[in-house]
CSV table of C-alpha atoms in Angstrom, one decimal:
chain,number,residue,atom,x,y,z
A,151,UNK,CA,8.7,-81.6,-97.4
A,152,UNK,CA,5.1,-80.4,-95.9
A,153,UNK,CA,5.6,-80.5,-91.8
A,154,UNK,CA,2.8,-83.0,-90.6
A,155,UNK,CA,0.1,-81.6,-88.7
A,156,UNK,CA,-1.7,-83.6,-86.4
A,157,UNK,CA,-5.6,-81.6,-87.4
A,158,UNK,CA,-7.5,-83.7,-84.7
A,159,UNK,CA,-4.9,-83.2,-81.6
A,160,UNK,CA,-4.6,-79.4,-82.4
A,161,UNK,CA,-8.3,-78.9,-82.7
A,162,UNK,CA,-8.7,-80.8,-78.9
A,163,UNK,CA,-5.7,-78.3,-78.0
A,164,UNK,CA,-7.1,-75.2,-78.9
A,165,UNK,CA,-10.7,-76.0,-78.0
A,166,UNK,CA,-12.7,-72.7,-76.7
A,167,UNK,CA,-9.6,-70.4,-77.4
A,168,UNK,CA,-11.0,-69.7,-80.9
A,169,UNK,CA,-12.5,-66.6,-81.3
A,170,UNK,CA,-16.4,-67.0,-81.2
A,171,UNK,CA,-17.5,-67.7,-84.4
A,172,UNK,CA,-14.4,-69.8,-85.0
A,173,UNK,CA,-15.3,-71.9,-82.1
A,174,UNK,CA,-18.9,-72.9,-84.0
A,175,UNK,CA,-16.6,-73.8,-86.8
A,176,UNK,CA,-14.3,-75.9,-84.5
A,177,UNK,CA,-17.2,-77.4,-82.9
A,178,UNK,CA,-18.8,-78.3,-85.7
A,179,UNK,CA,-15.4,-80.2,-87.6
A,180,UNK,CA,-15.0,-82.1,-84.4
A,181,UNK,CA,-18.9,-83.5,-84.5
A,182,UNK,CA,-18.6,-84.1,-88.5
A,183,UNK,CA,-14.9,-84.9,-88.9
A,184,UNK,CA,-15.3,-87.2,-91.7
A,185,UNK,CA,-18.1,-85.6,-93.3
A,186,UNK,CA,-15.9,-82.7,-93.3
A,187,UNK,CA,-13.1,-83.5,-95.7
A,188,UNK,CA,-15.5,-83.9,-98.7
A,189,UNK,CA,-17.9,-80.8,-97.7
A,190,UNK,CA,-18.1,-77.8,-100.1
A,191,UNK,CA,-17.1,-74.3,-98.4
A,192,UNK,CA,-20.3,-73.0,-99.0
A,193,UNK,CA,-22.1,-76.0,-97.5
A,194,UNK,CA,-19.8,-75.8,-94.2
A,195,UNK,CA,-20.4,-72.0,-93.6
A,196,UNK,CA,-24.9,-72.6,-94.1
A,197,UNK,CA,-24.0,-75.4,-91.8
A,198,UNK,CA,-22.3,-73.8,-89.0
A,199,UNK,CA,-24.0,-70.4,-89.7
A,200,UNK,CA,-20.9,-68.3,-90.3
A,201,UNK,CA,-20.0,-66.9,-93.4
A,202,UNK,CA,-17.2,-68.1,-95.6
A,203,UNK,CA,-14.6,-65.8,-94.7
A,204,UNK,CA,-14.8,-67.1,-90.9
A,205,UNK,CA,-14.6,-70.7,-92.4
A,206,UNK,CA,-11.1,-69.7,-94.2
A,207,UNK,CA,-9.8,-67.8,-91.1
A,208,UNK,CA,-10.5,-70.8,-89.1
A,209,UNK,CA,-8.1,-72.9,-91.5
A,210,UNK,CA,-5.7,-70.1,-91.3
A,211,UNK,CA,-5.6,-70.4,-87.0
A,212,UNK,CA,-4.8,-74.8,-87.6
A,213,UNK,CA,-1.5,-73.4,-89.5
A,214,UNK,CA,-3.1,-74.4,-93.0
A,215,UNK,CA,-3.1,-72.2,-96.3
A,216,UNK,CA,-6.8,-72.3,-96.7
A,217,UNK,CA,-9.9,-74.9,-96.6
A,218,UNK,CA,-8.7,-76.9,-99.5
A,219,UNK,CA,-5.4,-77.8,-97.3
A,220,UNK,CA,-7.6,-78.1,-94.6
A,221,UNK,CA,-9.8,-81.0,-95.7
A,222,UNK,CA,-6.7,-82.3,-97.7
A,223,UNK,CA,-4.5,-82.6,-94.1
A,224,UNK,CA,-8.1,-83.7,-92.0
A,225,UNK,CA,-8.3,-86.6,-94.6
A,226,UNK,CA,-5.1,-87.6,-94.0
A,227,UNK,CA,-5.3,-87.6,-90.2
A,228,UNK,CA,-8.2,-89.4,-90.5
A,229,UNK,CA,-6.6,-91.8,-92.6
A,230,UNK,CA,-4.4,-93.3,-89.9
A,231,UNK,CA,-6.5,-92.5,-87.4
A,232,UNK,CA,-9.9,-93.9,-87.8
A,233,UNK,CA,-8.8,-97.4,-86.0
A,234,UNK,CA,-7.7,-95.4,-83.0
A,235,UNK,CA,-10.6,-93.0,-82.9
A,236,UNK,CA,-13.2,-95.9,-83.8
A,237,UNK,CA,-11.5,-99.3,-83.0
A,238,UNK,CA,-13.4,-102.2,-83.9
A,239,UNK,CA,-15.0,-104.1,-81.4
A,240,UNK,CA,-12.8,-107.3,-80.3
A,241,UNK,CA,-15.2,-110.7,-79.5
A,242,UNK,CA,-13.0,-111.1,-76.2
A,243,UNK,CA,-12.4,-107.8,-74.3
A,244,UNK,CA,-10.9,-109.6,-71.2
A,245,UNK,CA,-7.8,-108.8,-70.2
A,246,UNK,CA,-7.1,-111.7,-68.1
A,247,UNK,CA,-3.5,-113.3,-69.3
A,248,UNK,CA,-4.3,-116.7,-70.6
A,249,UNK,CA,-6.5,-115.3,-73.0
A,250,UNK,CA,-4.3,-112.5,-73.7
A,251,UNK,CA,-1.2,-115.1,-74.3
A,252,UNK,CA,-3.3,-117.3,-76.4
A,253,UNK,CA,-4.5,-114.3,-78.6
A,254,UNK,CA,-0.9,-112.7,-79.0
A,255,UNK,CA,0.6,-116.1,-79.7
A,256,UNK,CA,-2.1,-117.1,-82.1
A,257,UNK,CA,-1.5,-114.2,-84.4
A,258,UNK,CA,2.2,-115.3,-84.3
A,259,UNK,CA,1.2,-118.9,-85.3
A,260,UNK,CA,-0.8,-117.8,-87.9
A,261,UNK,CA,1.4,-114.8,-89.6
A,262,UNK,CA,4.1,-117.9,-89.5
A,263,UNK,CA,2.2,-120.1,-91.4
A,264,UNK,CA,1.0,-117.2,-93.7
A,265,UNK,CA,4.9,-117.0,-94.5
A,266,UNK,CA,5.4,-120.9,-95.3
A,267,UNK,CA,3.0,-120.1,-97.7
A,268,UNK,CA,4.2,-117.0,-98.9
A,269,UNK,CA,8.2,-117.6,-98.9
A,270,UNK,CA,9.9,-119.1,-102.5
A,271,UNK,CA,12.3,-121.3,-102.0
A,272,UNK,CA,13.8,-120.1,-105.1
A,273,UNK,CA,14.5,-116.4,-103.6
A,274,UNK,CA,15.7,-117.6,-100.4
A,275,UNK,CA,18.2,-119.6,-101.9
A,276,UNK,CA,19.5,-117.0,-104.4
A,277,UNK,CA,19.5,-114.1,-101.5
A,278,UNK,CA,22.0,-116.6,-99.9
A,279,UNK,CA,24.1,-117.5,-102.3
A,280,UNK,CA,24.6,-113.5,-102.6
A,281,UNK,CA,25.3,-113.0,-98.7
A,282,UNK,CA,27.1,-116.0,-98.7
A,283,UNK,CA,30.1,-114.2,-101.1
A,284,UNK,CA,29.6,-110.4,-99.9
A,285,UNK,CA,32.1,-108.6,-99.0
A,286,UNK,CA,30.1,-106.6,-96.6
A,287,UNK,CA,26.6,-106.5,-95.5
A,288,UNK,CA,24.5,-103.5,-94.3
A,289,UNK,CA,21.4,-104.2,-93.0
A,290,UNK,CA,19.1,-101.1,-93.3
A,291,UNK,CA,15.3,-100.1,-91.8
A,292,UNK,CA,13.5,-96.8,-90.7
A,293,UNK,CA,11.4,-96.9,-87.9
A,294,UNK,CA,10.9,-99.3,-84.8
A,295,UNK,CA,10.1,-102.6,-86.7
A,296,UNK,CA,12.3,-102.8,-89.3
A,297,UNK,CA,15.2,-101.1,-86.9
A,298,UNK,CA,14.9,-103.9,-85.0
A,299,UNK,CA,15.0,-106.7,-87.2
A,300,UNK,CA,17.8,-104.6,-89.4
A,301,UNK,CA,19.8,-104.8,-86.4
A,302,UNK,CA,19.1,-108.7,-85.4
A,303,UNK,CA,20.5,-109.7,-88.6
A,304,UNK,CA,23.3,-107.5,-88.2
A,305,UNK,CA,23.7,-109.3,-85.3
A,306,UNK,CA,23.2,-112.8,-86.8
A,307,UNK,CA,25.3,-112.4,-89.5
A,308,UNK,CA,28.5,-111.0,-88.2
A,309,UNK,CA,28.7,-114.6,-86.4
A,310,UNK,CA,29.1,-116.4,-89.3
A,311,UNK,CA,32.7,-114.3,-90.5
A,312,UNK,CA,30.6,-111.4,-92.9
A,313,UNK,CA,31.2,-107.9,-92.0
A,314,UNK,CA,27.9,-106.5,-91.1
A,315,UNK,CA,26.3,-103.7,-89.6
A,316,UNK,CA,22.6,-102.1,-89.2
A,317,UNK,CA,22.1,-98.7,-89.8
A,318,UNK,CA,18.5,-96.8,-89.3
A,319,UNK,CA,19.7,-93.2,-90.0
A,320,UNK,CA,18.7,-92.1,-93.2
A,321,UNK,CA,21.4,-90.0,-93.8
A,322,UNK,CA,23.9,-92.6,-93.0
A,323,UNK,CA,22.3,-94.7,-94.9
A,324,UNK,CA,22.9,-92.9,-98.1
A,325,UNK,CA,26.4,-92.1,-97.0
A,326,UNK,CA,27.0,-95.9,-96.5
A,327,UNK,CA,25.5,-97.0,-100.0
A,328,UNK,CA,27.8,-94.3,-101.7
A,329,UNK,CA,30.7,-96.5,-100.7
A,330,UNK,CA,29.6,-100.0,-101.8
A,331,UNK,CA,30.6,-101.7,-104.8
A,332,UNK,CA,30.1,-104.9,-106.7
A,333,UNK,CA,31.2,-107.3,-103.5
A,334,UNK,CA,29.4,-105.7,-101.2
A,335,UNK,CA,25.6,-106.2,-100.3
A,336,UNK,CA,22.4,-103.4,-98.9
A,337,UNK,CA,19.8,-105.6,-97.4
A,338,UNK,CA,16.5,-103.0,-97.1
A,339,UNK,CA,13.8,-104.0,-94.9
A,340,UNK,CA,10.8,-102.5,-94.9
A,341,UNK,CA,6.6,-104.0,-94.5
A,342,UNK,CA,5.3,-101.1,-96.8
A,343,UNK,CA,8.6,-100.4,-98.9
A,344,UNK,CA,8.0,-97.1,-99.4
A,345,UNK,CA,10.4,-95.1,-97.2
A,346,UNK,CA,12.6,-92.7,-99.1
A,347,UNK,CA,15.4,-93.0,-97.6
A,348,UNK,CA,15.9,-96.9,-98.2
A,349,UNK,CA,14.7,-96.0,-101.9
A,350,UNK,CA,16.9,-93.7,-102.0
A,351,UNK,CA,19.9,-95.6,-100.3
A,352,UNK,CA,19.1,-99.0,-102.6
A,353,UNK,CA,19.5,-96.7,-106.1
A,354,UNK,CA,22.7,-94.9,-104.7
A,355,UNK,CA,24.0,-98.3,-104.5
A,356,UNK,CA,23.5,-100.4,-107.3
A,357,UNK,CA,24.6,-97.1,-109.2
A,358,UNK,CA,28.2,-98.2,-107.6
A,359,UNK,CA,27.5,-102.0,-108.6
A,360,UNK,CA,26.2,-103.1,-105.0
A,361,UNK,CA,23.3,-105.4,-104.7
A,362,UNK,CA,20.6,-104.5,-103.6
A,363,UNK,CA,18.2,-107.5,-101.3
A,364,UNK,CA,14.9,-106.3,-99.8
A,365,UNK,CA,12.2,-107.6,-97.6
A,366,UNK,CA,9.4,-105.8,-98.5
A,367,UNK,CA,6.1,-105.9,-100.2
A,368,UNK,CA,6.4,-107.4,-103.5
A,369,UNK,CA,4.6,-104.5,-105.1
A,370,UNK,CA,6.2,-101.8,-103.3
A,371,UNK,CA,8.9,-98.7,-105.0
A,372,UNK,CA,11.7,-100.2,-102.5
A,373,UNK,CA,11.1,-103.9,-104.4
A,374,UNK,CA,11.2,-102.0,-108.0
A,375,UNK,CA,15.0,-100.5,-106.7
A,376,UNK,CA,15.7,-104.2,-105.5
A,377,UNK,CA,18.1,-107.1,-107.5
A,378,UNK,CA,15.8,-109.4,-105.2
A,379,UNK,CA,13.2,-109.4,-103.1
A,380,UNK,CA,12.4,-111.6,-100.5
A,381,UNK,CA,7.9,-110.5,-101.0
A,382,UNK,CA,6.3,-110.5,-97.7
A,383,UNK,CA,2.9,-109.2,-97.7
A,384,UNK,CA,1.0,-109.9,-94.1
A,385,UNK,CA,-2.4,-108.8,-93.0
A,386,UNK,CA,-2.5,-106.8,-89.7
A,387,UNK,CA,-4.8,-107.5,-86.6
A,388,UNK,CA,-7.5,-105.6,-86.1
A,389,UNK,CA,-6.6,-105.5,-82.4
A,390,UNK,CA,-4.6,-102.1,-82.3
A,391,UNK,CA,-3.6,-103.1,-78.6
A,392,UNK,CA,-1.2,-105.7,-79.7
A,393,UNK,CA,2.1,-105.0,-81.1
A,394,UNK,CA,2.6,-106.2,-84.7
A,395,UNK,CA,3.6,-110.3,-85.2
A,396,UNK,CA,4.9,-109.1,-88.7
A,397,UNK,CA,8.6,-108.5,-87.2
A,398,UNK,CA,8.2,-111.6,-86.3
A,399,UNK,CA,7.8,-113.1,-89.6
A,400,UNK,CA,10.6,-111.0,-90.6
A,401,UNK,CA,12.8,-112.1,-87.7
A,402,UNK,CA,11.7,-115.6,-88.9
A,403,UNK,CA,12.7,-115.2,-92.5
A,404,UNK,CA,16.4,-113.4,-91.2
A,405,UNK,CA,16.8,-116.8,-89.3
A,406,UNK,CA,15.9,-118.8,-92.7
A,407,UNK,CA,18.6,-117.3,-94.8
A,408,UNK,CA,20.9,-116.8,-92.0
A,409,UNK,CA,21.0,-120.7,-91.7
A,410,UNK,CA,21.0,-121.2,-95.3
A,411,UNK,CA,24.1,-118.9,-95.6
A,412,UNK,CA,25.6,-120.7,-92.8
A,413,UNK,CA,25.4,-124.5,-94.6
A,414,UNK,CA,26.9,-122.3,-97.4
A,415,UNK,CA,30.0,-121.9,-95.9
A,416,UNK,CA,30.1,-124.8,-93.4
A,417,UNK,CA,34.0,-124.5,-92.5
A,418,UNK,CA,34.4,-120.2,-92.0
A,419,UNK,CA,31.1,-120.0,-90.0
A,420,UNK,CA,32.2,-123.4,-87.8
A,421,UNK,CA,35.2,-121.4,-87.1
A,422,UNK,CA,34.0,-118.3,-86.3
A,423,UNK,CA,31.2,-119.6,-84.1
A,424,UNK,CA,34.1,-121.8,-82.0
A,425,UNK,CA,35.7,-118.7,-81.9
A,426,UNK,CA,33.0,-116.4,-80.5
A,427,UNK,CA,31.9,-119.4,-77.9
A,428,UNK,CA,36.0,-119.3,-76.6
A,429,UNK,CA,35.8,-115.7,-76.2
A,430,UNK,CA,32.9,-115.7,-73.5
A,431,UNK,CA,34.0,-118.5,-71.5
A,432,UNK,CA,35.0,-116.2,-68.7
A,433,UNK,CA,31.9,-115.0,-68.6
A,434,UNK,CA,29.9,-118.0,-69.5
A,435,UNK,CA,30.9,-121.2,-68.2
A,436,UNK,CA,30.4,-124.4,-70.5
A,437,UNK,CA,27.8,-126.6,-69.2
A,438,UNK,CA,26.2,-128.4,-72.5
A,439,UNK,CA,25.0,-126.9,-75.8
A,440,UNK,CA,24.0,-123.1,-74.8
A,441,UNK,CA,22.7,-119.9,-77.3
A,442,UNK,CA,26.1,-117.6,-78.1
A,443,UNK,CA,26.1,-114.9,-76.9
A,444,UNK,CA,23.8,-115.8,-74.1
């Protein structure tokens, strides 16, 4: 796998430590950036005034092969970050917290409602009737999203008497899916669902007779290596400030078949639950209805 080079932060690094006529080449990508990755060779040399040579050995100094992998790896840089380096202009830049709490919470609302709209009944209730009977449950994501909401289900299920665990590492993850089999259960969450290793962790373990639920994108390679997915497909913000409201959506849909799993199996989750709220009365005195777990 290609290391990934950050183009636009090493050309800010090594600004005026390029020898002289690599500098004008330097200079010149970081005034035409975008214009850059569909330029000819020939066309950048006339431009900057160097000859082609100078243009290659430039490429060569940013760690590429040549200008082809040069423009290739600049377009890609510039792919994800065009909305940092040109962020759209918001209609309220205040920073003052009533508007900021209304604005944060409004995307919530709205993402929420998306998913009412979005969620079939008929998926939710066959993902549950599948948790509901697994032997085991392993909740998997990559990166700080999906972690997150991989390990809040973890955390929700275990509570209602089904073995479960998150795991984020993707070599652990394939380990773990080489020892399912047909009782057990690999929830993948992902927005995009197209990280390899939960691809590559869902196929290693229906190949042992596991299922295989994802939350994903309904058109994504992670939902194609699914028995069912749970399709989620929200729009982000165009306020790159603010931290994503689509785990919350998936925190919201965990919660949704967590419930439904629970009403499932009304006596072992009653028990467990009593259980759970004896063990932390030590620590947590009853006085009325409380969370578990605090």
């Amino acid at each position: 796998m290609q290391p990934t080079v950050d183009i636009i932060s090493l050309l800010r690094r090594k600004a005026g430590t390029f020898p002289a006529r690599e500098q004008r080449v330097a200079d010149y990508v970081q005034d035409h950036l975008q214009d850059v990755t569909t330029i000819a060779l020939s066309d950048l040399a006339q431009n900057v005034g160097v000859s082609e040579p100078t243009v290659i050995r430039f490429c060569r100094t940013l760690g590429c092969d040549g200008f082809r992998d040069f423009k290739i790896r600049l377009a890609q840089n510039l792919a994800v970050s065009m909305q940092y380096l040109a962020p759209e202009d918001l209609a309220d830049d205040t920073t003052a917290a009533d508007v900021l709490s209304n604005h944060v919470l409004g995307v919530i609302v709205d993402n929420l409602r998306l998913l009412r709209e979005q969620l079939s009944s008929t998926e939710i209730d066959r993902a549950a009737d599948i948790l509901a009977n697994a032997r085991q449950i392993a909740f998997m994501g990559v990166g700080g999203g999906s972690t997150t909401v991989a390990f809040d289900a973890a955390n929700r299920f275990f509570r209602l008497g089904i073995p479960a665990q998150a795991q984020s590492d993707g070599y652990l993850q394939r380990m773990l899916a080489s020892t399912f089999g047909e009782e057990d259960v690999l929830f993948a969450i992902s927005t995009s669902g197209r990280p390899t290793e939960l691809i590559h962790s869902a196929a290693i373990a229906r190949q042992y007779g596991a299922k295989v639920i994802s939350m994903t994108h309904p058109q994504s390679p992670l939902a194609a290596e699914s028995d069912l997915v749970i399709g989620i497909d929200m729009p982000e913000n165009p306020d790159i400030y603010k931290p994503t409201a689509t785990r919350h959506v998936f925190l919201a849909t965990i919660d949704i078949i967590a419930t439904a799993v629970a009403r499932r199996t009304p006596d072992r989750t009653l028990e467990k639950l009593r259980r759970i709220r004896s063990s932390l009365l030590t620590l947590n005195p009853p006085t009325g209805r409380q969370p578990i777990g605090d």
